[in-house]
Short mmCIF file of C-alpha atoms in Angstrom, two decimals:
data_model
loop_
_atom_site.label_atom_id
_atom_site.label_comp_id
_atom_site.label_asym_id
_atom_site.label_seq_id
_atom_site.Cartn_x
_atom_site.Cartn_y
_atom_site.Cartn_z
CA UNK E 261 0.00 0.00 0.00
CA UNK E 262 3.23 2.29 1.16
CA UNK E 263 4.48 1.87 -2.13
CA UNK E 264 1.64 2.10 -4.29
CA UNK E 265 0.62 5.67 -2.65
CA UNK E 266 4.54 6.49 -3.18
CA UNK E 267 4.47 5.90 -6.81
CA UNK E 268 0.70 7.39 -7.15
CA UNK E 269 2.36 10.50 -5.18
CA UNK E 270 5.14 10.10 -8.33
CA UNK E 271 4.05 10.04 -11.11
CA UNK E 272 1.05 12.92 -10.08
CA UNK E 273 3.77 15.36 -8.98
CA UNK E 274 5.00 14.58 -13.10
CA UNK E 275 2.12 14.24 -14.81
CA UNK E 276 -1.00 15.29 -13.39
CA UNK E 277 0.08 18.01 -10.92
CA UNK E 278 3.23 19.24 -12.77
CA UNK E 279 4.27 22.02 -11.10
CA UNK E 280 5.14 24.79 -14.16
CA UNK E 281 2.83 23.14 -16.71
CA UNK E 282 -0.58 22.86 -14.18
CA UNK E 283 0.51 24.85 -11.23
CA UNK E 284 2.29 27.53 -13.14
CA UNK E 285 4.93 27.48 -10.55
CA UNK E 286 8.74 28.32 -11.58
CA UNK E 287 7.52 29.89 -14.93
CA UNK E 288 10.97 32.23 -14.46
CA UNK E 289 13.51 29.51 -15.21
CA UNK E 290 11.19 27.62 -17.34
CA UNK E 291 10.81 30.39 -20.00
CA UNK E 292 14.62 32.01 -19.48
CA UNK E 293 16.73 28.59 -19.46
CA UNK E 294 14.76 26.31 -21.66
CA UNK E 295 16.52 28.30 -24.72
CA UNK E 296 19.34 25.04 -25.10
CA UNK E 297 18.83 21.76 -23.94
CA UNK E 298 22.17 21.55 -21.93
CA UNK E 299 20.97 24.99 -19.83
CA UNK E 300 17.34 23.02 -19.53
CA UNK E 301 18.88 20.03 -18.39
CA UNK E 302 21.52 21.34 -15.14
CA UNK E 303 18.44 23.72 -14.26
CA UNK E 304 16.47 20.70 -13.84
CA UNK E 305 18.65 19.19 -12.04
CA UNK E 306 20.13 21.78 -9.77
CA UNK E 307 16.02 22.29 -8.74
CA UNK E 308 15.17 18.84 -8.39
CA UNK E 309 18.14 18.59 -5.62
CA UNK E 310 17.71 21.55 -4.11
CA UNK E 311 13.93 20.85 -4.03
CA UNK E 312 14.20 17.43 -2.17
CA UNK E 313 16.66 18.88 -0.17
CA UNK E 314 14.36 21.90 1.07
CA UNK E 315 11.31 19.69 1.13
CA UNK E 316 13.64 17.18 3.79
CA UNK E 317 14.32 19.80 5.68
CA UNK E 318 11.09 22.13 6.02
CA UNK E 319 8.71 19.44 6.98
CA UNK E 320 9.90 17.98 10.01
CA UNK E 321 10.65 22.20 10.90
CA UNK E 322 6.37 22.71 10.16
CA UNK E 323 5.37 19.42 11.85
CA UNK E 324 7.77 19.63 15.34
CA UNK E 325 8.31 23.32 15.47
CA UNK E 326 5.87 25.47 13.52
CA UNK E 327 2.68 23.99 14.21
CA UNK E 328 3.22 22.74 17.73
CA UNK E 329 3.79 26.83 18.71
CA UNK E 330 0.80 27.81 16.75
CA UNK E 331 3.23 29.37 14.53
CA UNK E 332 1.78 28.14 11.24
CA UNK E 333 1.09 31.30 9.66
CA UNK E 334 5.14 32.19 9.63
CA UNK E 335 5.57 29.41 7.18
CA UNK E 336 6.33 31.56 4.31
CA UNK E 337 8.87 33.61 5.75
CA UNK E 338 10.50 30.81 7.82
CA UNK E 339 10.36 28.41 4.57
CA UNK E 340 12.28 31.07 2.41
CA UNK E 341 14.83 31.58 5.20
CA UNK E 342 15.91 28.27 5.22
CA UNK E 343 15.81 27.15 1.83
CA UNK E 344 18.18 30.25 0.98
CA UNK E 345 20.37 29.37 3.51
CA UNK E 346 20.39 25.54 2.88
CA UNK E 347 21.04 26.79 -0.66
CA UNK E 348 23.90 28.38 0.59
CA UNK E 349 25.51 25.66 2.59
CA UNK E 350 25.12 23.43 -0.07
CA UNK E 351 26.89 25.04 -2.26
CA UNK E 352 29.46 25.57 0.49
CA UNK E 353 30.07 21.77 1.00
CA UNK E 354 29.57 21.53 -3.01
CA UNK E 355 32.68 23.52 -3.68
CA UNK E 356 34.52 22.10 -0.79
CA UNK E 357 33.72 17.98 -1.39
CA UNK E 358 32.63 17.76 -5.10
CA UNK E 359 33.83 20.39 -6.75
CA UNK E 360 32.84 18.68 -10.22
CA UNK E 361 28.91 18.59 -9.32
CA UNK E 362 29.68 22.06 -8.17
CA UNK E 363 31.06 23.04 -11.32
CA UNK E 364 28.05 21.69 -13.25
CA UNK E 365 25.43 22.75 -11.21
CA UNK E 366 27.13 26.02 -11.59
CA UNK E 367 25.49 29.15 -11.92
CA UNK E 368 21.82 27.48 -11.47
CA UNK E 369 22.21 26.54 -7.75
CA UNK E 370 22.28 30.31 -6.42
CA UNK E 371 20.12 31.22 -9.16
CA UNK E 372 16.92 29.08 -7.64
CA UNK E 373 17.39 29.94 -3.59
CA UNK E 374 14.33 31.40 -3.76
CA UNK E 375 12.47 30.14 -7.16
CA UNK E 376 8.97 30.00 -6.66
CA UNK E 377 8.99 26.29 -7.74
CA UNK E 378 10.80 25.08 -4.90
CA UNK E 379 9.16 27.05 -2.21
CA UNK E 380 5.55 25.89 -3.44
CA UNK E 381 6.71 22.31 -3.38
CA UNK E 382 7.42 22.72 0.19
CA UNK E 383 4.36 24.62 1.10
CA UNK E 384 1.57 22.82 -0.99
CA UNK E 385 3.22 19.26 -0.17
CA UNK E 386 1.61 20.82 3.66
CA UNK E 387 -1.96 20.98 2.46
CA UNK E 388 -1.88 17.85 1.54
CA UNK E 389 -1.01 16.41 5.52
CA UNK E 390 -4.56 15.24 6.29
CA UNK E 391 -4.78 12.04 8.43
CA UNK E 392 -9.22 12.12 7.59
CA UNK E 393 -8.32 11.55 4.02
CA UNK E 394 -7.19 8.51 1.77
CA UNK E 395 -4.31 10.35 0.71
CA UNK E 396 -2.57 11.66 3.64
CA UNK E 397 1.24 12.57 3.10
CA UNK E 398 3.61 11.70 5.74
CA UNK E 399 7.37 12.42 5.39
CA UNK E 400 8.33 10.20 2.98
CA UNK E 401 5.61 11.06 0.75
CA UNK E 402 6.19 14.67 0.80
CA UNK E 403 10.34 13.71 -0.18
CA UNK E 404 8.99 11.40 -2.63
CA UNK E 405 6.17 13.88 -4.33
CA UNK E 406 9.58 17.14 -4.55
CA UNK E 407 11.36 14.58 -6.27
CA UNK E 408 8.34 13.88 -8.74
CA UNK E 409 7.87 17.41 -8.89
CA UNK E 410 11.55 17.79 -9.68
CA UNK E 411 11.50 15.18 -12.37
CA UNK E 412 8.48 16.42 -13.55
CA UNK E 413 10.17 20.20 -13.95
CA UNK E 414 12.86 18.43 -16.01
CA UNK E 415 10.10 17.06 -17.61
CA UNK E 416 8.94 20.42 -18.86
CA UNK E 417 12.01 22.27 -18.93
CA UNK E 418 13.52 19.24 -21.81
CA UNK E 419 10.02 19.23 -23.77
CA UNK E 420 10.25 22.68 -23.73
CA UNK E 421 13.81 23.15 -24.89
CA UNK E 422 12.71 20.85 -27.54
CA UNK E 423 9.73 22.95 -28.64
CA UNK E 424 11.90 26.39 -28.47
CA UNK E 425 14.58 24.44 -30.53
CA UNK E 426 11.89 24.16 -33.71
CA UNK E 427 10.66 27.16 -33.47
CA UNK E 428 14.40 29.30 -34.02
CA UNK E 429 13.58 28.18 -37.23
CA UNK E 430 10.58 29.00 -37.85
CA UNK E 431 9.35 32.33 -40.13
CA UNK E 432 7.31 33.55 -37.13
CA UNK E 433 5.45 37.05 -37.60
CA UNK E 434 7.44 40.19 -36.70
CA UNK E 435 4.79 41.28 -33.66
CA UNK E 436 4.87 37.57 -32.45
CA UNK E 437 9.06 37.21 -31.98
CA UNK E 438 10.85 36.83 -29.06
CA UNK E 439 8.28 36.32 -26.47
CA UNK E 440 4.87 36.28 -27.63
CA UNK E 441 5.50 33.11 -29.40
CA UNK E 442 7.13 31.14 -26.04
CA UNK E 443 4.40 32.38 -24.22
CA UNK E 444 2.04 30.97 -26.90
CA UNK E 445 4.47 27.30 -27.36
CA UNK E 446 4.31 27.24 -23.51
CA UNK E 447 0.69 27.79 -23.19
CA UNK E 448 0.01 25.10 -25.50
CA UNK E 449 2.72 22.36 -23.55
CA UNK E 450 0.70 23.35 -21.03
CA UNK E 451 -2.84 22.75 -22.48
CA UNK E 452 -1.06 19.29 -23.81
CA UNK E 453 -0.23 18.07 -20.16
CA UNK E 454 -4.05 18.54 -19.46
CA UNK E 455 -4.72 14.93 -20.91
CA UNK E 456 -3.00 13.87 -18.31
CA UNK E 457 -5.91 14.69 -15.98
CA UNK E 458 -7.00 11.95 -14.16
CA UNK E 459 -4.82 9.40 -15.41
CA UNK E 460 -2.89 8.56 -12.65
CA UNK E 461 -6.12 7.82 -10.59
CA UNK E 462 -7.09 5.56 -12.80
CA UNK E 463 -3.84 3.85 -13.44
CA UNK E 464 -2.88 3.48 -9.36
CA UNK E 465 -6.22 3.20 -7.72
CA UNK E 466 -5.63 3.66 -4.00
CA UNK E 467 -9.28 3.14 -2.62
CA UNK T 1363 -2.08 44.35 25.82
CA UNK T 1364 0.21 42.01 26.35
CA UNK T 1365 -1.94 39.18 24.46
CA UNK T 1366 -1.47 41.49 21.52
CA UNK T 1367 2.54 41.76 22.23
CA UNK T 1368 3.67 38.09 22.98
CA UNK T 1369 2.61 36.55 19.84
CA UNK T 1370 4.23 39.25 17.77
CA UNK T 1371 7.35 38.79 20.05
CA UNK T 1372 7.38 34.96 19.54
CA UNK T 1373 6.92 35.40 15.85
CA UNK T 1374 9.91 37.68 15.67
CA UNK T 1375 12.24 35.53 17.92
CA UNK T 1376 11.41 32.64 16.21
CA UNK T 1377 12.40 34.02 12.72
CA UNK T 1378 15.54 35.78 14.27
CA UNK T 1379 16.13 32.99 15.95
CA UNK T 1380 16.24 30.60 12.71
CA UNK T 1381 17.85 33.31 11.10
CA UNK T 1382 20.73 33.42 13.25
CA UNK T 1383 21.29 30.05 13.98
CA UNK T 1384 21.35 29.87 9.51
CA UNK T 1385 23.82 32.70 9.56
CA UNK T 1386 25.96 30.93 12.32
CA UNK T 1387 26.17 27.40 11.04
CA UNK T 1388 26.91 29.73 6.89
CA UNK T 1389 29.66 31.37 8.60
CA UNK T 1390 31.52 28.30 10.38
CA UNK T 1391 31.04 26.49 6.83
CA UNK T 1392 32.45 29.15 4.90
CA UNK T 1393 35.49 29.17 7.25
CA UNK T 1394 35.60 25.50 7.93
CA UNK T 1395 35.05 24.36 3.88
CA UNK T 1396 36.77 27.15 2.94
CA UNK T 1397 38.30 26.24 -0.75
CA UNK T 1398 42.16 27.88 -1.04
CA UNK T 1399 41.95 30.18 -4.00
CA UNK T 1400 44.35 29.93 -6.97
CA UNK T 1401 45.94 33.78 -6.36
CA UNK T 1402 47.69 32.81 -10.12
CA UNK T 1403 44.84 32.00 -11.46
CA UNK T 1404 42.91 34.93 -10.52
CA UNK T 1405 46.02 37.38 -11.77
CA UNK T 1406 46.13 35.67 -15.68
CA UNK T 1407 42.51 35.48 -15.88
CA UNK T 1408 42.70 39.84 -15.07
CA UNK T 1409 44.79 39.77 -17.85
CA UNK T 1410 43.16 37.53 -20.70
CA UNK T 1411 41.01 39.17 -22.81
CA UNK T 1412 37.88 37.47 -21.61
CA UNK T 1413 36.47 36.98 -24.70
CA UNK T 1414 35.43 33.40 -23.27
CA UNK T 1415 36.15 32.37 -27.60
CA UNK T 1416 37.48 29.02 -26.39
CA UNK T 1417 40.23 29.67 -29.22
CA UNK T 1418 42.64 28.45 -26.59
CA UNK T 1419 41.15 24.61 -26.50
CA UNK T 1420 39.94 25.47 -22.96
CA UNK T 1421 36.02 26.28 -21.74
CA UNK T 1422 36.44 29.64 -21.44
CA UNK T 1423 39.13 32.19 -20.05
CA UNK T 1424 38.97 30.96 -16.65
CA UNK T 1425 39.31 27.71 -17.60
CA UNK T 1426 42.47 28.63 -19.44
CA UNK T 1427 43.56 30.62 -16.76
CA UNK T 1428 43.51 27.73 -14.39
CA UNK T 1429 45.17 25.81 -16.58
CA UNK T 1430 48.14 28.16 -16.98
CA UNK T 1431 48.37 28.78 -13.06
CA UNK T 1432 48.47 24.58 -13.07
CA UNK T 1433 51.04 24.43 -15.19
CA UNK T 1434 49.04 22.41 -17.23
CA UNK T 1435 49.20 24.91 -20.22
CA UNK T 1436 51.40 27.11 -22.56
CA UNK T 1437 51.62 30.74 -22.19
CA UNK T 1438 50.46 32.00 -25.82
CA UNK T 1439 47.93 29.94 -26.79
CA UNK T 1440 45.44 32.99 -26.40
CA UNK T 1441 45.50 34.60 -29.98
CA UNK T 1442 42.74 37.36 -29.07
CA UNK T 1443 45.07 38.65 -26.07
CA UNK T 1444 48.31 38.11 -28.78
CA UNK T 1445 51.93 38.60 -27.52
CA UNK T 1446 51.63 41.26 -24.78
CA UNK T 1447 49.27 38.76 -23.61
CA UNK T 1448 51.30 35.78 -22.96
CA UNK T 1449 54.02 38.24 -21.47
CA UNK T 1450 52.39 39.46 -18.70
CA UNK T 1451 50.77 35.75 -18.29
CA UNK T 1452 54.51 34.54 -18.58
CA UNK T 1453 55.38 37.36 -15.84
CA UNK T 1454 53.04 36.18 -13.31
CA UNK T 1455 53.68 32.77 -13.74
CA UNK T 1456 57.46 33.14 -14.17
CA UNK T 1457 58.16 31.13 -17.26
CA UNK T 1458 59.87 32.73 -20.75
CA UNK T 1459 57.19 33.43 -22.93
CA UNK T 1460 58.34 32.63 -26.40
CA UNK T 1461 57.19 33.99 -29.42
CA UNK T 1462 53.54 33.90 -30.50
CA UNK T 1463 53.04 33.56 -34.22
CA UNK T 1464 49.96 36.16 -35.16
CA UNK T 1465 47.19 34.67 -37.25
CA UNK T 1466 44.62 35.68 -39.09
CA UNK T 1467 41.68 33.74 -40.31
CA UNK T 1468 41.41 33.15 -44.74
CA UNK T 1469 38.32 32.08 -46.59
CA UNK T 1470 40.12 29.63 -49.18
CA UNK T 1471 37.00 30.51 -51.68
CA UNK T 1472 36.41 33.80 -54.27
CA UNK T 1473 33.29 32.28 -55.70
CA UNK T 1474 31.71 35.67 -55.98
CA UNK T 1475 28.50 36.32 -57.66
CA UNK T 1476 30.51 37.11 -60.95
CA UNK T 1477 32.56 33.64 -60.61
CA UNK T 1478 29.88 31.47 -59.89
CA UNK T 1479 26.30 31.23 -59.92
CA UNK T 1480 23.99 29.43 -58.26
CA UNK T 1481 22.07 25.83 -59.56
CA UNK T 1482 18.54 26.71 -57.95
CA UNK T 1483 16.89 29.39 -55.95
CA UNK T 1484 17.04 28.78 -52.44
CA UNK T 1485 14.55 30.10 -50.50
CA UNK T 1486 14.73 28.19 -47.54
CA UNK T 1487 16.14 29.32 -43.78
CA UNK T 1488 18.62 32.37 -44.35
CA UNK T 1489 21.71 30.08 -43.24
CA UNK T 1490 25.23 28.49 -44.27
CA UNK T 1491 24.17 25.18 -42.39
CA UNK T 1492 20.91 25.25 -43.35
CA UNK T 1493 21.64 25.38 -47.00
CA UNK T 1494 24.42 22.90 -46.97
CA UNK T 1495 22.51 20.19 -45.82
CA UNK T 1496 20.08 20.66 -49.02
CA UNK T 1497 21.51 18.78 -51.84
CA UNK T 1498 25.16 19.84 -51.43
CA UNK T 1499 24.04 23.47 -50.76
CA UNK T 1500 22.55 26.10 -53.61
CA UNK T 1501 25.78 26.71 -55.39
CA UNK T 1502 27.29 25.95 -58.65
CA UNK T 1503 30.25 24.48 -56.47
CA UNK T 1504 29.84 22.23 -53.72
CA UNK T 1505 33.18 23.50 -52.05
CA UNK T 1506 32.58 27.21 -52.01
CA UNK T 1507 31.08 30.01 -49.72
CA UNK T 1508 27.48 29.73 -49.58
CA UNK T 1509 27.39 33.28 -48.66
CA UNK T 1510 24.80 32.88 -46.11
CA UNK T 1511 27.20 34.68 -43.55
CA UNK T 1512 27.28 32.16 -40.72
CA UNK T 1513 30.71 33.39 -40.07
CA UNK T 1514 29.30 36.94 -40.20
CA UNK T 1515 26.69 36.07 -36.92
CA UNK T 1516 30.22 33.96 -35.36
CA UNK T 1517 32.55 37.02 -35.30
CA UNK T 1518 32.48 39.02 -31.76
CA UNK T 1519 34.66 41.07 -33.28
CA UNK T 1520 33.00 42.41 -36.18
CA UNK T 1521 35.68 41.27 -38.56
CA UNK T 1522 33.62 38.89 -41.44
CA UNK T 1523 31.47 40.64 -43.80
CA UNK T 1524 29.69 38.97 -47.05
CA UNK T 1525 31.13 40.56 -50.33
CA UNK T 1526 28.97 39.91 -53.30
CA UNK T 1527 28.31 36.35 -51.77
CA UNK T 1528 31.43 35.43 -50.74
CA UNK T 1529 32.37 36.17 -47.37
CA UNK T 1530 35.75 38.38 -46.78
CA UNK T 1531 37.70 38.67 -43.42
CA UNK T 1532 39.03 42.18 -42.46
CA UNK T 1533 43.03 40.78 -41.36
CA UNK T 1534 42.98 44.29 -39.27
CA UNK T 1535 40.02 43.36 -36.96
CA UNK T 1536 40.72 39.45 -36.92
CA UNK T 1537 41.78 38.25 -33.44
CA UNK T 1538 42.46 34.74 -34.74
CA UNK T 1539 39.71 33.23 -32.34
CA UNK T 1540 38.91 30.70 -34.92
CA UNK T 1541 34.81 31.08 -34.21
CA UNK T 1542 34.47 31.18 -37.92
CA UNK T 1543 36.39 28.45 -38.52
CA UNK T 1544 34.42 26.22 -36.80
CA UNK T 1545 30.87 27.57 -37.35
CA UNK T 1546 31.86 27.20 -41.46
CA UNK T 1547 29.92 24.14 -42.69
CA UNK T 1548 32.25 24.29 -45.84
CA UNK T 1549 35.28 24.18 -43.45
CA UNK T 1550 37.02 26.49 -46.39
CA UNK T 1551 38.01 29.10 -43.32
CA UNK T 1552 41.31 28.53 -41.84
CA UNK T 1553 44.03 30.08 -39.73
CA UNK T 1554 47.02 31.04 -41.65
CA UNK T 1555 50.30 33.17 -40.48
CA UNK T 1556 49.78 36.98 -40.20
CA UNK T 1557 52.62 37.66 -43.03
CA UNK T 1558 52.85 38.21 -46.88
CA UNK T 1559 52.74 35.74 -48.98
CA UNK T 1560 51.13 33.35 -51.47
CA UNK T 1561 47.54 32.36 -50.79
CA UNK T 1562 45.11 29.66 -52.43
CA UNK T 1563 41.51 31.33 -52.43
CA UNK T 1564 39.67 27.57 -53.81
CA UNK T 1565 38.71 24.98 -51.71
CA UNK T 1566 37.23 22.63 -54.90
CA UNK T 1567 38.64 19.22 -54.94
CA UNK T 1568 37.07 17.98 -58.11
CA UNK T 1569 38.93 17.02 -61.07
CA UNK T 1570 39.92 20.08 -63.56
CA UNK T 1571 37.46 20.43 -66.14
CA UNK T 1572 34.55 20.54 -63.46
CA UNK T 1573 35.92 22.67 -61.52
CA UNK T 1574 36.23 24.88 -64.63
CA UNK T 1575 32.45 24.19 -65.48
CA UNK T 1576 30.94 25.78 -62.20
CA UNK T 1577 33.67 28.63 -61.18
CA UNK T 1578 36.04 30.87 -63.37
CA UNK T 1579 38.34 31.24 -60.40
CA UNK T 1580 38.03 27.27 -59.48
CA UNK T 1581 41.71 25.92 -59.08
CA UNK T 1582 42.01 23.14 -61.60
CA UNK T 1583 44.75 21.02 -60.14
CA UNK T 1584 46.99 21.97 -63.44
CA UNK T 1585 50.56 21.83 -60.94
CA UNK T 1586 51.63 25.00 -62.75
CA UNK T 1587 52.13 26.69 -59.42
CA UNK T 1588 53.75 23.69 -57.78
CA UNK T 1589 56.67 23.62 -60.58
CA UNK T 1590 56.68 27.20 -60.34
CA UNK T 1591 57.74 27.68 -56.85
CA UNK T 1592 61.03 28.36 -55.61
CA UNK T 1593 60.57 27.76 -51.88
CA UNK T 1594 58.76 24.49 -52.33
CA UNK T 1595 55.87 25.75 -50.26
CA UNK T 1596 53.06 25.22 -53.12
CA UNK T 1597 51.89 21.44 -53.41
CA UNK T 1598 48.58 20.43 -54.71
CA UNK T 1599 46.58 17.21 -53.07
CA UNK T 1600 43.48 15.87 -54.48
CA UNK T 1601 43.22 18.89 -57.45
CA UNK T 1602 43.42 21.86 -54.92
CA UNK T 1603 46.64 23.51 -54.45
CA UNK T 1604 47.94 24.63 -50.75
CA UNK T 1605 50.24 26.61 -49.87
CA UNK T 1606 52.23 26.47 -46.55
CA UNK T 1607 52.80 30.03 -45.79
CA UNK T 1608 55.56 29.38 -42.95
CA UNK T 1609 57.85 28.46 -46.20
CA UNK T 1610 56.78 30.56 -48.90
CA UNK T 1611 59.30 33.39 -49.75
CA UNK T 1612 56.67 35.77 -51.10
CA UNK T 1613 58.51 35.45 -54.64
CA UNK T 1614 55.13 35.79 -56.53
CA UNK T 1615 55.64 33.80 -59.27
CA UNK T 1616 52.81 31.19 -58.51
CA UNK T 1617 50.36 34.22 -58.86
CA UNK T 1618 51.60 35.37 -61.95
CA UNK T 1619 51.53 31.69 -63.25
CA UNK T 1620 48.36 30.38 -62.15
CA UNK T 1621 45.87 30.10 -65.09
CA UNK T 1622 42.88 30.46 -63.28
CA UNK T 1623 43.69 33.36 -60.80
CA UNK T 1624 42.97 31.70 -57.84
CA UNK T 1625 46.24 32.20 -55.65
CA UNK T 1626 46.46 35.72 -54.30
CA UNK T 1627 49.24 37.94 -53.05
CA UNK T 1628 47.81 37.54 -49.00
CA UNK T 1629 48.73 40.16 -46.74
CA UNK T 1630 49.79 43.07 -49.56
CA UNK T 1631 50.03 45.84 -46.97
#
């Protein structure tokens, strides 16, 4: 049952409940690094370990020291605090012990301290902590669901890249260069990743 | 009033709190994992142009400054920062600096709109690489510039420019970073020695007579120029001649000989 929920929790965080193609979370990196497929690909991964990282360390903060103080309501603030500076020592200990992960996460690592993506995976993942439901997240669920989400950005981010890639050459109309027409591709991957909807319900029932 | 005041004062703490104990723990790992820094290193890179070409073979001009500071790499082998660059690099480092031969980048084609034409209208994505890949590109000859000015977008330096649809370097601007080299589908740019001398400006390796057929300034592969030289620095290899600059002697009689025109007196100023 564990391990059903886990990879129900998995694959919605990528497909269903992606977090820049349904949530519209992280639409920053998503439309200014998804220009070449190498950028796409370390942005993806520099969130996707800073975002399990965060996520492993904000949830036992909001379950033993938030919420037991009534203090649920700083969440935000506390959240962004220590994602930035988790950001920060792990780049620290990056540089110090593995300088070559370091060296390709490179510029992305500071550049997502405090990316919206990462800070609604750790908040949203909270909503979800409901002991009256079927699908109550406990700790390992809510590491579990910022990896999906991570995978899921990479997800994205590649598609995207890919999408971007074809349309360089493309004759696209004067007013519609440049932006307008990545805000139009993107709109559309987005619209795609509806179909999704309800598929991994189907596919994993949990009831 | 004080119901009002304590959780305000608890909020605070417990954000300044978190706060501090985050800047604490930052600070002892910045001093604890502090990484030594490569004082060389920092010192060449001041000094390279940071163009960040990658002319050098390295990623970048940090990457090449590390490199140096390692003593993993020559002094030199920057051609954008030339010879005062690789003196002050030698400086730092403390090594003898050597001589750095100048180059310039050469377009081995002058299939101009009057030598050549075209075998279809292309009308297709405005680019060298684009138009290449469509049966052996739009031109007559499937050596020569396509005119398309890949090379043109390549330059930082603002040193290529398309001349009735062939593409012409400007030797003056040229830092020798080799961007148009490699972007060049054709691969008919190259580096040559900044000095006078004989040049080949045709890239065609077919036989004579087809050469002929698609370009009036197509060399033909005749050896003319090859018995001609003095220096022995004029040798042709699957019917193109090539000339190795380092041992031509600027006599001039190649260009004089050739039959089609295509050598050129390189460098004239």
């Amino acid at each position: 049952m564990l391990i059903k929920s886990l990879a129900a929790v998995f694959l919605a965080a990528i497909l269903t409940e992606n977090y820049v193609l349904s949530k519209f979370l992280g639409i920053c990196p998503f439309l200014g690094v998804s220009k070449k497929l190498n950028t796409a690909v370390g942005m993806s991964v520099a969130v996707t370990f800073v975002m399990v990282i965060s996520t492993a360390v904000t949830f036992p903060i909001y379950t033993y020291l938030l919420v037991p103080h009534d203090l649920g309501y700083l969440q935000t603030i506390v959240f962004i605090l220590i994602i930035a500076g988790l950001v920060q020592l792990v780049e620290v200990v990056l540089k110090r012990y593995i300088p070559s992960l370091y060296k390709s996460l490179g510029v992305y690592l500071p550049l997502i301290t405090t990316n919206c993506a990462i800070l609604g995976v750790t908040m949203l993942v909270l909503q979800k902590v409901d002991s009256t439901t079927l699908y109550n997240y406990t700790y390992i669920h809510a590491i579990v669901n910022s990896l999906g989400a991570g995978i899921g950005f990479l997800v994205a981010m590649v598609m995207f890249a890919g999408v971007r890639q074809k349309m360089e050459n493309c004759d696209i109309p004067k007013s519609l260069k440049g932006l307008p027409i990545t805000l139009v591709a993107a709109s559309l991957t987005a619209l795609s990743f509806l179909g999704f909807s309800g598929f991994v319900d189907k596919l994993i029932p949990l009831s | 009033m004080s119901d009002y005041i304590l959780p305000v004062l608890i909020s605070v703490a417990v954000v300044a709190g978190i706060g501090l104990i985050i800047g604490l723990v930052l600070s002892i790992a910045s001093i604890v994992m502090a990484v030594p820094k490569d004082e060389k290193a920092e010192k060449i890179l001041n000094i390279l142009p940071g163009a960040n070409c990658g002319a050098c073979g390295f990623s970048g001009c940090s990457g090449y400054a590390s490199a140096l500071s390692k003593g993993e790499a020559k002094v030199g082998l920057c051609p954008v920062g030339g010879e005062k660059c690789a003196k002050d690099a030698a400086l730092i480092l403390g090594v003898d600096a050597g001589s750095v031969e100048k180059k310039v980048a050469f377009v081995q084609c002058r299939g101009n709109c009057d030598n050549t034409s075209n075998k279809a209208i292309y009308d297709g994505i405005q680019s060298c690489s684009a138009a290449s890949k469509i049966g052996n590109g739009v031109s007559e000859c499937i050596y020569g510039c396509l005119g398309f000015g890949d090379c043109v977008d390549a330059c930082q330096y603002g040193a290529v420019s398309i001349c009735n649809g062939v593409s012409v370097i400007d030797s003056q601007k040229c830092t020798a970073c080799s961007a148009c080299v490699k972007t060049c589908p054709r691969h008919i740019i190259s580096l040559v020695p900044y000095k006078t001398s004989a040049a080949v400006t045709c890239s065609n390796k077919d036989k004579g007579a087809n050469t002929r057929k698609v370009c009036k300034v197509g060399c033909i592969g005749c050896k003319k120029c090859e018995k001609l030289c003095e220096a022995d620095a004029i040798k042709v290899d699957s019917f193109c001649a090539y000339v190795d600059m380092n041992k031509c002697v600027s006599c001039m009689k190649c260009i004089e000989g050739c039959p089609q025109g295509c050598i050129t007196h390189f460098m004239a100023e």
